[in-house]
Short mmCIF file of N, CA and C in Angstrom, two decimals:
data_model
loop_
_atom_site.label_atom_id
_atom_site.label_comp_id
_atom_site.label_asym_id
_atom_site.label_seq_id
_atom_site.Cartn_x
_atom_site.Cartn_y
_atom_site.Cartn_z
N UNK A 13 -2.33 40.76 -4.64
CA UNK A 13 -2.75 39.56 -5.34
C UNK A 13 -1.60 38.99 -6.18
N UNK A 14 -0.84 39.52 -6.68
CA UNK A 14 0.66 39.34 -7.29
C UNK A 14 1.45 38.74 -6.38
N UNK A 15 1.81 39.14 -5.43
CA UNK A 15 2.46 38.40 -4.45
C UNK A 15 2.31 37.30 -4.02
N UNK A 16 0.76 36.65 -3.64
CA UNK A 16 0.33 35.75 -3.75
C UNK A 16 0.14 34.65 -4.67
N UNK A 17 0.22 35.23 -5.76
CA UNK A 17 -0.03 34.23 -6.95
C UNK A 17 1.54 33.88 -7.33
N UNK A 18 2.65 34.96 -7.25
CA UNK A 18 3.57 34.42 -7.28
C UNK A 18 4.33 33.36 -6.06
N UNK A 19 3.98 33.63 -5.14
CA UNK A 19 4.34 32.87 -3.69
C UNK A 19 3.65 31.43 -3.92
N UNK A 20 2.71 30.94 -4.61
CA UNK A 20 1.98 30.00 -5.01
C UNK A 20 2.66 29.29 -6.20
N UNK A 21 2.88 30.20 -7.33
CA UNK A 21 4.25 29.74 -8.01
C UNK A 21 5.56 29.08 -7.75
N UNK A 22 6.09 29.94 -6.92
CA UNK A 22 7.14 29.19 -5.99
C UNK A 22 7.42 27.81 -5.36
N UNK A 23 6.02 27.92 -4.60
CA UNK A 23 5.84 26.79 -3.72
C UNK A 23 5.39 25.83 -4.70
N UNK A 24 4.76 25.80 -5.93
CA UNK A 24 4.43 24.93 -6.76
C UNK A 24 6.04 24.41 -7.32
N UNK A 25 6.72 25.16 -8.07
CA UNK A 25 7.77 24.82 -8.36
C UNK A 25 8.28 24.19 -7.73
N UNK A 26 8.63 24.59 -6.28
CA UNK A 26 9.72 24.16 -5.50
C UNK A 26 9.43 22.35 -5.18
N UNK A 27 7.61 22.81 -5.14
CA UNK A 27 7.53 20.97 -4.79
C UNK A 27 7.48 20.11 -6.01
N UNK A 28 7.42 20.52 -7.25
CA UNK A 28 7.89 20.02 -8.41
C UNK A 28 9.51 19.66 -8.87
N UNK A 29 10.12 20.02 -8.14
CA UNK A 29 11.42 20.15 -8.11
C UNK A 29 12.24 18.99 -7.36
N UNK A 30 11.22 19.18 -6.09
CA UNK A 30 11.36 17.74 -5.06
C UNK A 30 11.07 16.66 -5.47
N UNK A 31 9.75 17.16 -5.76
CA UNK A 31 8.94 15.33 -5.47
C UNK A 31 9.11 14.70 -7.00
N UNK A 32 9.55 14.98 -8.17
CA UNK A 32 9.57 14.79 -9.02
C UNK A 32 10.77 13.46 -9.41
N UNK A 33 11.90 14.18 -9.00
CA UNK A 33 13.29 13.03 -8.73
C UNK A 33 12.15 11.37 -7.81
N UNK A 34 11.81 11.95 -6.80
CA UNK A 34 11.33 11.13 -5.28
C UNK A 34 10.59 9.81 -6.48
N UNK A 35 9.45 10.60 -7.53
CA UNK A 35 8.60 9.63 -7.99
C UNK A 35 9.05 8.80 -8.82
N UNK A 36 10.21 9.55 -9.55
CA UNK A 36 11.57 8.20 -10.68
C UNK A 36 11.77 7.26 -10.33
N UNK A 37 12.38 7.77 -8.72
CA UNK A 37 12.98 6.27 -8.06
C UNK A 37 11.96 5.83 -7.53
N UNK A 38 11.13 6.08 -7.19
CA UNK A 38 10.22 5.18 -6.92
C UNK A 38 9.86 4.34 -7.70
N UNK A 39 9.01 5.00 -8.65
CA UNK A 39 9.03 4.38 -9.92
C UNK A 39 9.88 2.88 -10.14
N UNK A 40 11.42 3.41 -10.07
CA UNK A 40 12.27 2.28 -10.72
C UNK A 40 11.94 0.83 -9.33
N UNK A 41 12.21 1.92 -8.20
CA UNK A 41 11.86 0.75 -6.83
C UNK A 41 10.50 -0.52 -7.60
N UNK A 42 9.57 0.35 -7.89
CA UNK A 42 8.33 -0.84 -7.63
C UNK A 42 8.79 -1.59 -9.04
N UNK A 43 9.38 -1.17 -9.96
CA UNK A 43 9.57 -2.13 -11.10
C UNK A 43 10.71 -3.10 -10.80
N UNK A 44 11.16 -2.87 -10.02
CA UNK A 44 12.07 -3.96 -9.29
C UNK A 44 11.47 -4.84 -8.84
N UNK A 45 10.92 -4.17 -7.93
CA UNK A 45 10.18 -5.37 -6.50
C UNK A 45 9.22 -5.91 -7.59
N UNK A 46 8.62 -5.41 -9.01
CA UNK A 46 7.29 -6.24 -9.31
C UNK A 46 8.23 -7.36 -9.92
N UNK A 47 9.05 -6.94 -10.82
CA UNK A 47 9.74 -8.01 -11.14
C UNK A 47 9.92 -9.43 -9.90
N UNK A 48 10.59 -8.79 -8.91
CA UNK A 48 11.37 -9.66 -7.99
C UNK A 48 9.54 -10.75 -7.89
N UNK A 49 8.91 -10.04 -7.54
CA UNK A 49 7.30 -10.58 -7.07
C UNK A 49 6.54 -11.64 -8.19
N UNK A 50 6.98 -11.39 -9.21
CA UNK A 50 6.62 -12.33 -10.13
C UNK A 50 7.62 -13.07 -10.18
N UNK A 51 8.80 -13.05 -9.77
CA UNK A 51 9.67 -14.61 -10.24
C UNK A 51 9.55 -15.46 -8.79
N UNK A 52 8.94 -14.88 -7.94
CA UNK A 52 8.90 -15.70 -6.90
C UNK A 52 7.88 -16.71 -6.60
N UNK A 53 7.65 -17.93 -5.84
CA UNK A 53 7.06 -19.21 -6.22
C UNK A 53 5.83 -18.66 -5.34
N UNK A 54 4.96 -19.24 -5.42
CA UNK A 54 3.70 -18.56 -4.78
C UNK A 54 4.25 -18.87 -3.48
N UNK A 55 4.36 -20.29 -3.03
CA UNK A 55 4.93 -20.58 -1.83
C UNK A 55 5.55 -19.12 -1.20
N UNK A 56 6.47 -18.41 -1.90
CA UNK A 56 7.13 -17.14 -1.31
C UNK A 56 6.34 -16.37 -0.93
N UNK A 57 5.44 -16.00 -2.01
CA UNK A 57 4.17 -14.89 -2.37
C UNK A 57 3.51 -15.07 -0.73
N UNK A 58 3.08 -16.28 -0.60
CA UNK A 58 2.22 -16.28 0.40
C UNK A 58 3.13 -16.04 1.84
N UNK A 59 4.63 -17.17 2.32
CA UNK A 59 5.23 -16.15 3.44
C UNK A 59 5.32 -14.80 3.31
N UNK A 60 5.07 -13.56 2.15
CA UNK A 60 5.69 -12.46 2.22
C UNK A 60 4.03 -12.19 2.94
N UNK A 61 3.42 -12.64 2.72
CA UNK A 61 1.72 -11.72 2.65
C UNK A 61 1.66 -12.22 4.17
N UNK A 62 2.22 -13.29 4.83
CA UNK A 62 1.55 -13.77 6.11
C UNK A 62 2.76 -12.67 7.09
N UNK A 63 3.39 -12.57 6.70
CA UNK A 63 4.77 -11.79 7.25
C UNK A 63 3.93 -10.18 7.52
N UNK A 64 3.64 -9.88 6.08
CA UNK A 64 3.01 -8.51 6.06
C UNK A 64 1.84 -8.15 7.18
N UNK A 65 0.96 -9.21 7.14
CA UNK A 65 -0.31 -9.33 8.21
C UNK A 65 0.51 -9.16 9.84
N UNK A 66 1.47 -9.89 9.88
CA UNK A 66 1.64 -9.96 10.82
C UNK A 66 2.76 -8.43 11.35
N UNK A 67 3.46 -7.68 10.30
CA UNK A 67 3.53 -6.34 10.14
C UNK A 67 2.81 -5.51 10.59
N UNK A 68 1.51 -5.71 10.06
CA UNK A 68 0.44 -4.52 10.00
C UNK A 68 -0.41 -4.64 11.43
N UNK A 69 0.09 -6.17 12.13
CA UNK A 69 -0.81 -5.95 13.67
C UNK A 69 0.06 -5.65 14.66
N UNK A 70 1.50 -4.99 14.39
CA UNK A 70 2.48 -4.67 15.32
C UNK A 70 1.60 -2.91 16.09
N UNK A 71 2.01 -2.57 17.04
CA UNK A 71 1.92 -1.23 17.24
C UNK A 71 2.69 -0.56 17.10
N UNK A 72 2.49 0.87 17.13
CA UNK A 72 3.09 1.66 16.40
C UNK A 72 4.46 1.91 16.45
N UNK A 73 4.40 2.03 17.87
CA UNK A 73 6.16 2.35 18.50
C UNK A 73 6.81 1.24 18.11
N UNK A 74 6.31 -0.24 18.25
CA UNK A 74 6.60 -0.88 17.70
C UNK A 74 7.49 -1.07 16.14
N UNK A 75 6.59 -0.80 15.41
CA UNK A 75 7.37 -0.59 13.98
C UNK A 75 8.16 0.47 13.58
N UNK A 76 8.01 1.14 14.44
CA UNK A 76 9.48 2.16 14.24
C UNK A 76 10.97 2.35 15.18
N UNK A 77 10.60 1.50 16.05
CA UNK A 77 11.64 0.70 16.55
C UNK A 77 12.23 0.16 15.71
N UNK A 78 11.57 -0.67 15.28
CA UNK A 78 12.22 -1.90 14.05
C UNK A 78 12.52 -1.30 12.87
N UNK A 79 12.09 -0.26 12.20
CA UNK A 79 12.40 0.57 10.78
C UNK A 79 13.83 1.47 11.22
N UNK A 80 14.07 1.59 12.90
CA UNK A 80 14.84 2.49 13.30
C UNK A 80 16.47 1.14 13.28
N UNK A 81 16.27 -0.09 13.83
CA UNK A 81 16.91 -0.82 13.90
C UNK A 81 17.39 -1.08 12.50
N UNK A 82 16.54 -1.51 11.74
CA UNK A 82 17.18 -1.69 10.40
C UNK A 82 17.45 -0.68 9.43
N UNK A 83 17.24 0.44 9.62
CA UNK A 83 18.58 1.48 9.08
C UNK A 83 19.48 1.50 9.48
N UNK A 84 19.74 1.38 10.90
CA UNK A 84 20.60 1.36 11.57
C UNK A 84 21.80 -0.11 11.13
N UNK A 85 21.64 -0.82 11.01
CA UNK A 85 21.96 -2.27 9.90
C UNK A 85 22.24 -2.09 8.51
N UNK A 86 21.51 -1.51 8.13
CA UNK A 86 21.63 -0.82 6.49
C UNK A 86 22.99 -0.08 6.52
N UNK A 87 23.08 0.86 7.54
CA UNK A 87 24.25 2.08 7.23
C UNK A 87 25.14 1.30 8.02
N UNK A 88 25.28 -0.21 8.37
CA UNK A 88 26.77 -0.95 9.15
C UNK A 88 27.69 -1.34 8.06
N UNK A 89 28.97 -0.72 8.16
CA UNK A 89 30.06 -0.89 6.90
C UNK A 89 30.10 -2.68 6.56
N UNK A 90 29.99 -3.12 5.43
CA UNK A 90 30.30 -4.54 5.05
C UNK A 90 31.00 -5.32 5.46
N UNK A 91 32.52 -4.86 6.16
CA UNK A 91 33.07 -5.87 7.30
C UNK A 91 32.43 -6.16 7.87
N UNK A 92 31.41 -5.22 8.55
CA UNK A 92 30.75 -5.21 10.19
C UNK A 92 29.66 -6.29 9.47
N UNK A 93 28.83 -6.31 8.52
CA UNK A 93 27.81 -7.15 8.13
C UNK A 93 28.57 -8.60 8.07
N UNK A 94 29.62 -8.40 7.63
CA UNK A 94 30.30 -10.12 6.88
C UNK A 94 30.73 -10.56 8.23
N UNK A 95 31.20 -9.96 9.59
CA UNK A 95 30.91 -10.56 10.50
C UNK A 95 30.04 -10.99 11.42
N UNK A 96 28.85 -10.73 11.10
CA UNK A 96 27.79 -10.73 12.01
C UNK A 96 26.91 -12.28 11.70
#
């Protein structure tokens, strides 16, 4: 029963250890984007929401194609972007 309760310890820690950093930045992420979301004109508000709908009726392979493409864009060195 010691073993267990300590092995439970562990694994508690360890994911306290992880996910803890993960929820900061998150954190800081959505206080960004809320910011960014309130200075924007509704006009925006509403392309982001018709954009999103139209997100959420893609299929699956679908959107990870595209999440796969744009990392892939994300990690292209800044020459490579300033020429494109």
């Amino acid at each position: 029963m010691k073993k267990f309760s300590l092995i439970i310890i562990c694994i508690t820690g360890f994911f306290l250890l992880t996910i803890l950093p993960l929820q900061a930045e998150q954190s800081d992420n959505y206080q960004e984007n809320l910011k960014k979301w309130q200075q924007m004109t509704p006009e925006e508000r509403e392309k982001i929401k018709e954009k999103f709908q139209e997100w959420k009726k893609l299929p699956d392979n679908e959107k990870s194609e595209l999440r796969k493409n744009y990392r892939r864009f994300k990690s292209l060195p800044p020459e490579t972007l300033i020429s494109l």
